[in-house]
Coordinates of C-alpha atoms in Angstrom, one line a residue:
X1 CA -6.8 26.8 29.5
X2 CA -7.2 30.4 28.5
X3 CA -3.5 31.0 29.0
X4 CA -2.7 28.0 26.8
X5 CA -5.0 29.3 24.0
X6 CA -3.6 32.8 24.1
X7 CA -0.1 31.5 24.1
X8 CA -0.6 29.4 21.1
X9 CA -2.4 32.2 19.3
X10 CA 0.5 34.5 19.9
X11 CA 3.0 31.9 18.6
X12 CA 1.0 31.4 15.5
X13 CA 0.9 35.2 14.7
X14 CA 4.7 35.4 15.0
X15 CA 5.4 32.2 13.0
X16 CA 3.4 33.1 9.9
X17 CA 5.0 36.4 8.7
X18 CA 7.5 35.4 6.0
X19 CA 10.0 38.1 5.0
X20 CA 11.8 36.9 1.7
X21 CA 10.9 36.1 -1.9
X22 CA 12.2 32.5 -1.6
X23 CA 10.0 31.9 1.5
X24 CA 6.9 33.4 -0.1
X25 CA 7.5 31.5 -3.3
X26 CA 7.9 28.2 -1.5
X27 CA 4.8 28.8 0.6
X28 CA 2.8 29.7 -2.5
X29 CA 3.9 26.6 -4.5
X30 CA 3.3 24.3 -1.5
X31 CA -0.2 25.7 -1.1
X32 CA -0.9 25.2 -4.8
X33 CA 0.4 21.6 -4.6
X34 CA -1.9 20.9 -1.6
X35 CA -4.8 22.5 -3.5
X36 CA -4.0 20.4 -6.6
X37 CA -4.0 17.2 -4.6
X38 CA -7.2 18.2 -2.8
X39 CA -9.0 19.1 -6.1
X40 CA -7.6 16.0 -7.8
X41 CA -6.4 18.1 -10.8
X42 CA -4.1 15.2 -11.7
X43 CA -2.4 12.2 -10.0
X44 CA -0.1 12.9 -7.0
X45 CA 3.0 12.2 -9.1
X46 CA 2.2 14.9 -11.7
X47 CA 1.1 17.4 -9.1
X48 CA 4.2 17.0 -7.0
X49 CA 6.5 17.1 -10.1
X50 CA 4.7 20.2 -11.3
X51 CA 5.3 22.0 -8.0
X52 CA 9.0 20.9 -8.1
X53 CA 9.4 22.2 -11.6
X54 CA 8.0 25.6 -10.7
X55 CA 10.5 26.0 -7.8
X56 CA 13.3 24.9 -10.2
X57 CA 12.2 27.6 -12.7
X58 CA 12.2 30.2 -9.9
X59 CA 15.6 29.1 -8.8
X60 CA 14.4 28.5 -5.3
X61 CA 16.1 25.1 -5.3
X62 CA 19.1 23.8 -7.2
X63 CA 18.7 20.9 -9.7
X64 CA 20.9 18.6 -7.6
X65 CA 18.8 19.1 -4.5
X66 CA 15.5 19.0 -6.4
X67 CA 16.2 15.5 -7.8
X68 CA 18.1 14.2 -4.8
X69 CA 14.9 12.3 -3.8
X70 CA 15.3 9.9 -6.7
X71 CA 18.7 8.8 -5.4
X72 CA 17.6 8.8 -1.8
X73 CA 18.1 5.4 -0.1
X74 CA 14.5 5.5 1.2
X75 CA 13.1 5.8 -2.3
X76 CA 15.5 3.1 -3.7
X77 CA 14.6 0.9 -0.7
X78 CA 10.9 1.4 -1.5
X79 CA 11.5 0.3 -5.1
X80 CA 13.3 -2.8 -3.9
X81 CA 10.6 -3.6 -1.4
X82 CA 8.0 -3.5 -4.2
X83 CA 10.0 -6.2 -6.0
X84 CA 10.4 -8.4 -2.9
X85 CA 6.6 -8.1 -2.2
X86 CA 6.0 -9.2 -5.8
X87 CA 8.2 -12.2 -5.3
X88 CA 6.2 -13.2 -2.3
X89 CA 2.9 -12.6 -4.1
X90 CA 3.9 -14.5 -7.3
X91 CA 4.7 -17.6 -5.2
X92 CA 1.5 -17.5 -3.2
X93 CA 3.4 -16.7 0.0
X94 CA 1.0 -13.7 0.6
X95 CA -1.9 -16.1 0.7
X96 CA -0.2 -18.1 3.5
X97 CA 0.7 -15.0 5.4
X98 CA -2.8 -13.5 5.2
X99 CA -4.4 -16.8 6.2
X100 CA -2.3 -17.3 9.2
X101 CA -2.0 -13.8 10.5
X102 CA -5.3 -12.2 9.6
X103 CA -7.9 -15.0 9.5
X104 CA -11.5 -14.2 8.5
X105 CA -13.0 -11.7 11.0
X106 CA -16.7 -11.0 10.6
X107 CA -16.7 -7.3 11.5
X108 CA -14.9 -4.3 10.1
X109 CA -13.5 -3.4 13.6
X110 CA -12.3 -7.0 14.0
X111 CA -10.5 -6.9 10.7
X112 CA -8.9 -3.6 11.5
X113 CA -7.7 -4.8 14.9
X114 CA -6.4 -8.1 13.5
X115 CA -4.4 -6.1 11.0
X116 CA -3.2 -3.1 13.0
X117 CA -1.7 -4.9 16.0
X118 CA 0.8 -7.1 14.1
X119 CA 1.6 -4.1 11.8
X120 CA 2.3 -1.8 14.8
X121 CA 4.5 -4.5 16.4
X122 CA 6.6 -5.1 13.3
X123 CA 7.0 -1.4 12.6
X124 CA 8.4 -0.9 16.1
X125 CA 11.4 -3.0 15.1
X126 CA 11.6 -3.2 11.3
X127 CA 10.6 0.2 10.0
X128 CA 7.2 1.3 8.8
X129 CA 8.1 1.7 5.1
X130 CA 9.1 -1.9 4.8
X131 CA 6.0 -3.1 6.6
X132 CA 3.6 -1.0 4.5
X133 CA 5.3 -2.0 1.2
X134 CA 4.8 -5.6 2.1
X135 CA 1.4 -5.1 3.7
X136 CA -0.4 -3.3 0.8
X137 CA -0.8 -6.3 -1.5
X138 CA -1.6 -8.6 1.5
X139 CA -4.4 -6.3 2.7
X140 CA -5.8 -5.7 -0.8
X141 CA -6.1 -9.5 -1.4
X142 CA -7.5 -10.0 2.1
X143 CA -10.1 -7.3 1.8
X144 CA -11.2 -8.8 -1.5
X145 CA -11.6 -12.2 0.1
X146 CA -13.6 -10.7 3.0
X147 CA -15.8 -8.7 0.6
X148 CA -14.7 -5.4 2.1
X149 CA -13.5 -2.2 0.5
X150 CA -9.7 -1.9 0.8
X151 CA -10.2 1.8 1.5
X152 CA -11.5 0.8 5.0
X153 CA -8.2 -1.0 5.7
X154 CA -5.3 0.6 3.8
X155 CA -5.2 4.0 5.6
X156 CA -5.4 2.2 9.0
X157 CA -2.5 0.1 7.8
X158 CA -0.4 3.2 7.2
X159 CA -1.5 4.8 10.5
X160 CA -0.7 1.6 12.5
X161 CA 2.8 1.5 10.9
X162 CA 3.4 5.1 11.8
X163 CA 2.1 4.7 15.4
X164 CA 4.1 1.5 15.9
X165 CA 7.3 3.2 14.8
X166 CA 6.8 5.7 17.7
X167 CA 7.1 3.1 20.4
X168 CA 10.9 2.2 20.2
X169 CA 14.1 4.0 19.6
X170 CA 14.7 2.0 16.4
X171 CA 11.1 2.2 15.1
X172 CA 12.0 5.0 12.6
X173 CA 15.2 6.6 11.4
X174 CA 13.8 9.9 12.7
X175 CA 14.1 8.6 16.3
X176 CA 17.7 7.7 15.7
X177 CA 18.5 11.1 14.2
X178 CA 17.2 12.8 17.3
X179 CA 19.1 10.4 19.6
X180 CA 22.3 10.9 17.7
X181 CA 22.0 14.7 18.0
X182 CA 21.1 14.2 21.7
X183 CA 24.2 12.2 22.4
X184 CA 26.3 14.7 20.5
X185 CA 25.0 17.5 22.8
X186 CA 25.2 15.4 26.0
X187 CA 27.6 12.4 25.7
X188 CA 26.4 11.2 29.1
X189 CA 22.8 10.9 27.9
X190 CA 21.4 7.3 27.8
X191 CA 18.2 6.4 26.1
X192 CA 16.9 2.8 26.2
X193 CA 15.3 0.9 23.4
X194 CA 11.8 1.2 25.0
X195 CA 12.1 4.6 26.8
X196 CA 10.1 6.2 24.0
X197 CA 7.3 3.7 24.7
X198 CA 6.2 5.9 27.7
X199 CA 4.7 8.4 25.3
X200 CA 4.5 6.2 22.2
X201 CA 2.4 3.4 23.5
X202 CA -0.4 5.7 24.8
X203 CA -0.5 7.3 21.4
X204 CA -0.7 3.9 19.8
X205 CA -3.6 2.8 22.0
X206 CA -5.5 6.0 21.4
X207 CA -4.8 5.8 17.7
X208 CA -6.0 2.2 17.4
X209 CA -9.2 3.0 19.4
X210 CA -9.8 6.0 17.2
X211 CA -9.6 4.0 14.0
X212 CA -11.9 1.3 15.4
X213 CA -14.5 3.9 16.4
X214 CA -14.3 6.6 13.7
X215 CA -13.4 4.7 10.5
X216 CA -17.0 3.5 9.8
X217 CA -18.2 7.1 9.5
X218 CA -15.1 8.9 8.3
X219 CA -13.4 6.5 5.9
X220 CA -14.9 6.1 2.4
X221 CA -16.3 2.9 1.0
X222 CA -14.4 3.0 -2.3
X223 CA -12.9 0.4 -4.6
X224 CA -9.7 1.2 -6.5
X225 CA -10.5 -1.2 -9.4
X226 CA -14.1 -0.1 -10.1
X227 CA -13.4 2.2 -13.0
X228 CA -11.2 -0.4 -14.7
X229 CA -13.8 -3.1 -14.3
X230 CA -16.6 -0.9 -15.7
X231 CA -14.5 0.0 -18.7
X232 CA -14.4 -3.7 -19.6
X233 CA -17.6 -5.3 -18.4
X234 CA -17.4 -8.6 -20.3
X235 CA -18.6 -11.4 -18.1
X236 CA -17.4 -15.0 -18.4
X237 CA -18.4 -18.2 -16.9
X238 CA -15.5 -20.5 -15.8
X239 CA -15.4 -23.8 -13.9
X240 CA -12.8 -24.4 -11.2
X241 CA -12.1 -27.9 -9.7
X242 CA -11.4 -28.3 -6.0
X243 CA -8.3 -30.4 -5.5
X244 CA -7.8 -32.7 -2.5
X245 CA -5.8 -31.0 0.2
X246 CA -7.1 -27.5 -0.7
X247 CA -7.7 -25.3 2.3
X248 CA -11.3 -24.7 1.2
X249 CA -12.2 -28.4 1.5
X250 CA -14.6 -29.0 4.4
X251 CA -15.3 -25.3 4.8
X252 CA -18.5 -23.4 4.0
X253 CA -18.7 -21.1 1.0
X254 CA -18.6 -18.1 3.3
X255 CA -15.8 -19.3 5.5
X256 CA -13.7 -20.2 2.4
X257 CA -14.0 -16.5 1.3
X258 CA -15.9 -17.3 -1.9
X259 CA -19.2 -15.5 -1.0
X260 CA -18.3 -11.8 -1.2
X261 CA -15.9 -11.7 -4.2
X262 CA -15.8 -8.4 -6.0
X263 CA -17.4 -8.5 -9.5
X264 CA -17.5 -12.3 -9.3
X265 CA -20.0 -14.8 -7.8
X266 CA -20.2 -18.5 -7.3
X267 CA -23.2 -19.5 -9.5
X268 CA -23.4 -23.3 -9.0
X269 CA -21.6 -26.4 -7.6
X270 CA -21.4 -29.7 -9.5
X271 CA -20.6 -32.7 -7.3
X272 CA -20.3 -36.2 -8.8
X273 CA -21.9 -35.1 -12.0
X274 CA -24.9 -33.6 -10.2
X275 CA -25.7 -30.0 -9.7
X276 CA -26.4 -29.1 -6.1
X277 CA -30.0 -27.7 -5.8
X278 CA -28.9 -24.4 -4.2
X279 CA -25.7 -22.8 -3.2
X280 CA -25.9 -20.9 0.0
X281 CA -23.3 -19.4 2.4
X282 CA -23.4 -22.5 4.6
X283 CA -22.9 -25.0 1.7
X284 CA -19.7 -27.0 2.5
X285 CA -17.1 -27.6 -0.3
X286 CA -15.7 -31.0 -0.9
X287 CA -12.7 -32.3 -2.9
X288 CA -13.6 -32.9 -6.5
X289 CA -16.3 -30.3 -6.6
X290 CA -16.7 -28.2 -9.8
X291 CA -17.4 -24.6 -8.9
X292 CA -18.9 -22.4 -11.7
X293 CA -18.0 -18.7 -11.2
X294 CA -19.4 -15.8 -13.2
X295 CA -17.6 -12.5 -13.4
X296 CA -15.5 -10.0 -15.2
X297 CA -12.2 -11.2 -16.6
X298 CA -9.9 -9.5 -14.1
X299 CA -11.7 -11.1 -11.2
X300 CA -11.8 -14.5 -12.9
X301 CA -8.0 -14.3 -13.0
X302 CA -7.8 -14.0 -9.2
X303 CA -9.5 -17.4 -8.8
X304 CA -6.2 -19.0 -9.9
X305 CA -4.5 -17.5 -6.8
X306 CA -6.8 -19.5 -4.4
X307 CA -4.8 -22.6 -3.2
X308 CA -6.3 -25.8 -4.4
X309 CA -8.5 -24.4 -7.2
X310 CA -7.5 -25.3 -10.7
X311 CA -9.2 -24.8 -14.1
X312 CA -11.5 -27.7 -14.8
X313 CA -11.4 -27.4 -18.6
X314 CA -9.9 -30.6 -20.0
X315 CA -8.2 -29.0 -22.9
X316 CA -6.2 -26.7 -20.6
X317 CA -4.7 -29.8 -19.0
X318 CA -3.3 -30.9 -22.4
X319 CA -1.3 -27.8 -23.1
X320 CA 2.4 -28.2 -23.6
X321 CA 3.6 -25.7 -20.9
X322 CA 3.2 -26.5 -17.2
X323 CA 0.4 -24.6 -15.5
X324 CA 2.6 -21.9 -13.6
X325 CA 3.9 -20.7 -17.0
X326 CA 0.5 -20.1 -18.5
X327 CA -1.6 -16.9 -18.2
X328 CA -5.1 -15.8 -19.2
X329 CA -5.6 -14.1 -22.5
X330 CA -8.6 -12.3 -24.1
X331 CA -9.0 -12.7 -27.9
X332 CA -11.7 -11.4 -30.2
X333 CA -12.4 -13.4 -33.3
X334 CA -12.2 -11.6 -36.7
X335 CA -14.7 -12.1 -39.5
X336 CA -12.0 -13.7 -41.6
X337 CA -11.0 -16.3 -39.0
X338 CA -11.2 -19.9 -40.2
X339 CA -12.8 -20.7 -36.8
X340 CA -16.0 -18.8 -37.5
X341 CA -19.0 -21.2 -37.9
X342 CA -17.2 -24.1 -36.3
X343 CA -17.7 -25.7 -33.0
X344 CA -14.9 -25.4 -30.5
X345 CA -14.3 -29.1 -30.5
X346 CA -14.0 -29.4 -34.3
X347 CA -12.0 -26.2 -34.7
X348 CA -9.0 -28.0 -33.1
X349 CA -8.2 -24.7 -31.3
X350 CA -5.7 -26.2 -28.9
X351 CA -3.7 -27.9 -31.6
X352 CA -3.7 -24.9 -33.9
X353 CA -2.8 -22.2 -31.3
X354 CA -1.5 -24.1 -28.3
X355 CA -4.2 -22.4 -26.2
X356 CA -7.4 -23.6 -24.5
X357 CA -10.8 -21.9 -24.7
X358 CA -12.1 -21.5 -21.1
X359 CA -15.2 -19.3 -21.8
X360 CA -17.0 -17.3 -24.5
X361 CA -18.7 -13.9 -24.4
X362 CA -21.0 -12.8 -27.3
X363 CA -23.0 -9.7 -27.9
X364 CA -22.8 -8.5 -24.3
X365 CA -23.7 -11.8 -22.8
X366 CA -21.7 -14.9 -21.6
X367 CA -22.3 -18.0 -23.6
X368 CA -23.5 -20.9 -21.5
X369 CA -23.1 -24.7 -22.1
X370 CA -20.2 -27.0 -22.6
X371 CA -17.3 -25.3 -24.2
X372 CA -16.8 -28.0 -26.9
X373 CA -20.3 -27.6 -28.2
X374 CA -20.2 -23.8 -28.7
X375 CA -20.3 -22.7 -32.3
X376 CA -18.0 -19.7 -32.7
X377 CA -19.1 -16.5 -34.4
X378 CA -17.3 -13.4 -35.6
X379 CA -16.8 -10.9 -32.8
X380 CA -16.8 -13.6 -30.1
X381 CA -14.6 -12.7 -27.1
X382 CA -12.7 -15.8 -26.0
X383 CA -11.1 -16.3 -22.6
X384 CA -8.0 -18.4 -23.2
X385 CA -5.3 -20.1 -21.2
X386 CA -2.1 -19.9 -23.0
X387 CA 1.6 -19.2 -22.8
X388 CA 2.4 -15.4 -22.4
X389 CA 4.1 -15.6 -25.9
X390 CA 0.6 -16.1 -27.4
X391 CA -0.1 -12.3 -27.1
X392 CA 2.9 -11.3 -29.1
X393 CA 2.5 -14.1 -31.7
X394 CA -1.2 -13.3 -32.5
X395 CA -1.6 -9.6 -31.7
X396 CA -1.4 -8.7 -35.4
X397 CA -2.7 -12.0 -36.8
X398 CA -5.7 -11.9 -39.1
X399 CA -7.6 -14.5 -37.1
X400 CA -8.1 -12.1 -34.2
X401 CA -9.2 -8.4 -33.9
X402 CA -7.9 -8.0 -30.4
X403 CA -5.5 -10.0 -28.2
X404 CA -4.5 -8.9 -24.7
X405 CA -3.0 -10.7 -21.7
X406 CA -4.9 -10.4 -18.5
X407 CA -2.7 -8.8 -15.9
X408 CA -1.5 -10.9 -13.0
X409 CA -3.3 -14.0 -14.3
X410 CA -0.5 -16.6 -14.0
X411 CA -1.0 -19.0 -11.2
X412 CA 1.4 -18.7 -8.2
X413 CA 4.6 -20.8 -8.2
X414 CA 3.5 -22.4 -4.9
X415 CA 6.4 -24.8 -4.8
X416 CA 8.7 -21.8 -4.2
X417 CA 6.5 -20.1 -1.6
X418 CA 8.7 -21.4 1.3
X419 CA 11.7 -19.9 -0.5
X420 CA 10.1 -16.5 -1.0
X421 CA 9.0 -16.4 2.7
X422 CA 12.5 -17.4 3.8
X423 CA 14.0 -14.6 1.8
X424 CA 11.5 -12.2 3.3
X425 CA 12.3 -13.5 6.8
X426 CA 16.0 -13.0 6.1
X427 CA 15.3 -9.4 5.0
X428 CA 13.4 -8.7 8.2
X429 CA 16.0 -10.3 10.4
X430 CA 18.9 -8.4 8.8
X431 CA 17.2 -5.1 9.2
X432 CA 15.7 -5.7 12.7
X433 CA 19.1 -6.8 14.1
X434 CA 20.8 -3.9 12.4
X435 CA 23.2 -6.2 10.6
X436 CA 22.6 -4.4 7.3
X437 CA 21.0 -1.1 6.3
X438 CA 17.5 -1.4 4.7
X439 CA 18.7 -0.6 1.2
X440 CA 21.5 -3.2 1.2
X441 CA 19.3 -5.9 2.7
X442 CA 16.5 -5.1 0.2
X443 CA 18.8 -5.3 -2.8
X444 CA 20.1 -8.7 -1.6
X445 CA 16.5 -9.9 -1.2
X446 CA 15.7 -8.7 -4.8
X447 CA 18.6 -10.6 -6.2
X448 CA 17.7 -13.7 -4.2
X449 CA 14.1 -13.6 -5.5
X450 CA 15.4 -13.5 -9.1
X451 CA 18.2 -16.1 -8.7
X452 CA 15.8 -18.6 -7.1
X453 CA 13.1 -18.2 -9.7
X454 CA 10.6 -16.8 -7.3
X455 CA 10.2 -13.9 -9.7
X456 CA 11.1 -13.3 -13.4
X457 CA 12.7 -10.2 -14.7
X458 CA 9.5 -9.1 -16.4
X459 CA 7.5 -9.5 -13.2
X460 CA 10.2 -7.5 -11.3
X461 CA 10.0 -4.6 -13.8
X462 CA 6.2 -4.8 -13.7
X463 CA 6.3 -4.5 -9.9
X464 CA 8.0 -1.1 -9.9
X465 CA 5.2 1.3 -9.5
X466 CA 6.5 4.3 -11.4
X467 CA 3.7 6.6 -10.3
X468 CA 4.4 5.9 -6.7
X469 CA 8.2 6.2 -7.0
X470 CA 7.9 9.5 -8.9
X471 CA 5.5 10.9 -6.3
X472 CA 7.8 10.0 -3.4
X473 CA 10.9 11.2 -5.2
X474 CA 9.2 14.5 -6.0
X475 CA 8.0 14.9 -2.4
X476 CA 11.6 14.6 -1.2
X477 CA 12.6 17.3 -3.8
X478 CA 9.9 19.6 -2.4
X479 CA 11.2 19.0 1.0
X480 CA 14.7 20.1 -0.1
X481 CA 13.2 23.2 -1.6
X482 CA 11.5 24.1 1.7
X483 CA 14.8 23.7 3.4
X484 CA 16.9 25.6 0.9
X485 CA 14.5 28.4 0.6
X486 CA 14.9 29.2 4.3
X487 CA 11.2 28.4 5.1
X488 CA 12.0 25.6 7.5
X489 CA 14.8 27.3 9.5
X490 CA 12.6 30.5 9.5
X491 CA 9.7 28.7 11.2
X492 CA 12.1 27.0 13.7
X493 CA 13.8 30.3 14.7
X494 CA 10.5 32.1 15.1
X495 CA 9.3 29.3 17.5
X496 CA 12.4 29.9 19.6
X497 CA 11.9 33.7 19.6
X498 CA 8.3 33.4 20.6
X499 CA 8.7 30.7 23.3
X500 CA 10.1 33.0 26.0
X501 CA 7.9 33.1 29.1
X502 CA 5.3 30.6 27.9
X503 CA 3.9 27.8 30.1
X504 CA 5.6 24.3 29.7
X505 CA 2.4 22.9 28.1
X506 CA 2.2 25.7 25.6
X507 CA 5.9 25.1 24.7
X508 CA 5.3 21.4 24.2
X509 CA 2.2 21.9 22.1
X510 CA 3.9 24.6 20.0
X511 CA 7.0 22.3 19.5
X512 CA 4.7 19.5 18.4
X513 CA 2.7 21.7 16.1
X514 CA 5.7 23.3 14.3
X515 CA 7.5 19.9 14.0
X516 CA 4.3 18.3 12.6
X517 CA 3.9 21.2 10.1
X518 CA 7.5 20.8 9.0
X519 CA 7.1 17.1 8.7
X520 CA 4.4 17.7 6.1
X521 CA 6.8 19.9 4.1
X522 CA 10.2 18.3 4.5
X523 CA 11.4 14.8 5.3
X524 CA 10.8 13.6 8.8
X525 CA 14.5 13.3 9.5
X526 CA 15.1 16.8 8.2
X527 CA 12.3 18.2 10.3
X528 CA 13.7 16.6 13.4
X529 CA 17.2 17.8 12.7
X530 CA 16.0 21.4 12.1
X531 CA 13.9 21.6 15.2
X532 CA 16.3 19.7 17.6
X533 CA 18.4 22.8 18.6
X534 CA 15.1 24.7 19.1
X535 CA 13.7 22.0 21.4
X536 CA 17.0 22.0 23.3
X537 CA 17.0 25.7 23.8
X538 CA 13.3 25.8 24.8
X539 CA 14.1 23.4 27.6
X540 CA 17.2 25.2 28.7
X541 CA 15.5 28.7 28.7
X542 CA 12.6 27.4 30.7
X543 CA 14.9 25.5 33.1
X544 CA 13.2 22.2 32.3
X545 CA 14.5 18.7 31.6
X546 CA 15.2 18.0 27.9
X547 CA 13.5 14.5 27.9
X548 CA 9.9 15.6 27.4
X549 CA 10.9 18.1 24.6
X550 CA 13.0 15.6 22.7
X551 CA 10.5 12.7 23.0
X552 CA 7.7 15.0 21.8
X553 CA 10.0 16.0 18.9
X554 CA 10.5 12.3 18.0
X555 CA 6.8 11.6 18.0
X556 CA 5.8 14.8 16.2
X557 CA 8.4 14.3 13.4
X558 CA 6.7 11.0 12.6
X559 CA 3.1 11.9 13.3
X560 CA 1.8 12.7 9.8
X561 CA -1.8 11.7 9.5
X562 CA -3.6 14.7 7.8
X563 CA -2.1 14.6 4.3
X564 CA -0.9 12.0 1.8
X565 CA 2.4 13.8 1.2
X566 CA 3.7 14.1 4.8
X567 CA 4.8 10.5 5.1
X568 CA 5.7 8.1 2.4
X569 CA 3.5 5.3 3.8
X570 CA 0.5 7.6 3.4
X571 CA 1.4 8.1 -0.2
X572 CA 1.9 4.4 -0.7
X573 CA -1.8 3.6 0.1
X574 CA -3.2 6.6 -1.8
X575 CA -3.8 4.9 -5.2
X576 CA -4.5 1.4 -3.9
X577 CA -7.1 2.7 -1.6
X578 CA -8.6 5.1 -4.2
X579 CA -8.3 7.9 -1.6
X580 CA -8.7 11.6 -2.1
X581 CA -6.8 14.4 -0.3
X582 CA -10.0 15.2 1.7
X583 CA -10.1 11.6 3.1
X584 CA -6.7 12.2 4.9
X585 CA -7.8 15.5 6.2
X586 CA -11.2 14.3 7.4
X587 CA -9.9 11.1 9.0
X588 CA -6.4 12.1 9.9
X589 CA -6.7 15.6 11.4
X590 CA -8.7 14.4 14.5
X591 CA -6.1 11.7 15.0
X592 CA -3.3 14.3 14.7
X593 CA -5.0 16.4 17.4
X594 CA -5.6 13.3 19.7
X595 CA -2.0 12.1 19.4
X596 CA -0.7 15.6 20.1
X597 CA -2.9 15.8 23.2
X598 CA -2.0 12.4 24.5
X599 CA 1.8 12.7 23.9
X600 CA 2.0 16.2 25.5
X601 CA -0.1 15.1 28.4
X602 CA 2.1 12.0 29.0
X603 CA 5.3 14.1 28.8
X604 CA 3.8 16.6 31.2
X605 CA 2.9 13.9 33.7
X606 CA 6.1 12.0 33.5
X607 CA 8.7 14.7 33.5
X608 CA 7.3 18.2 34.3

């Protein structure tokens, strides 16, 4: 053990002595970027773009290379996958997937296990970026239904996808890069689809167990939407009717996922014209029940996504447009509105505006009672159901002080759910069977979503998360800077120079450490390609088989757990999980060390 420690210390001393301006400048900028992310000076997109701009100004990286990330197939595929995921979400297909695959586990560990196992399995064959892009909205909705913080589930989602990709040769593009270089060096080499599982599966098992044990203490309890909800705390009371055939019929309030809703609660149930005396978690829901919910407007909108729940307000049923074309709108009455002083029923609001009043908020409190009997006052905030064109038509109208559409408040197009799921299934099949590259298959799926009406053009544009795409594209640009500056080749060459005479375990640990470090700085495939000749030479110089070195290289190039910028799936869950840089370091660094130990130990036992 002492020999291993001394060997690693010697390697570290040799590796960290940069000898050129470009290398020093790149190291400094990367350190500042990491500090900016850790201190939350700005969003990750702005911090990464700022770092890239500084390196451009110092002429460490050429403009073409700096912005190559924005034309990278991986980034374009990510943009397309966001659109495909939106198509599945807007048709209610995500609800069906979550219900069938994830269920309603009672414990956090049970929820994490139910999620991580299918994610790891899919990632072994489809690719972790696609799985996480589809999984984020599913897990967000599922966490909300379970009454759990998404921050307890989204980082495990990313880690499960990364660990799953380590188990097969096609799990990540990085594995294929190493395999291609391997065959180029040794045409007689043959690596099976599941050969990598010998070291990947133990890492997956240890990783899942670590998440189940450590997440309760090390992962934060944080909600991404809290700030937005507090900025607009208006509460409304709305009534939803339970339709026959709804999946909530016959289930208890708790089992139906209606008990722990965020910023929303079930206040009462009316059945057959009579209020139930008390609504508890064991109360069973029946068809025809009227459920009165109280909560902030953004959460009220989410009720429309629950299958079989429809707005009970009679005036809404009389609107000209079909229900899937309507959205929720908040409008504040002006003092000059002709509606002031009139009851809702006598105001003929639906006829005048082609919109139905669902609830009223006044002076910081929700207004109770039948909607038709409420007398409107200046400054009342009205929750409406209307066509999306209502917002543009009345935003500058004198009758209202404020008009805004509630985001994602249109009910799903459930009649197209099967079509959206079929498109998603086709995408998975095309990629898993290597019939088409991910980018081509994703673009075809996007086109199919639009042509079949699963998604509108406006919804597709809204699905493109510009902050995420900017952050990922800038991260690729920083990786190019690390490579062009000479920092990455410098570290790889220093590892080769320092490896002479070291024990096999020291060589494997050093190979893992340097590869994992480069993975945080450049793309995974670039890190693997840079370190491949070093790994090969280390094996040759020590007179050892190349298999343990190359399999450790494959794993280490994908094993990014300690920062949000090392792997794009980590960056994809950063904002949705309301994470901080320190969360990745605190929760991911022990996992990084565990995976390194398990992989090196497995390689040592199997080949050395």
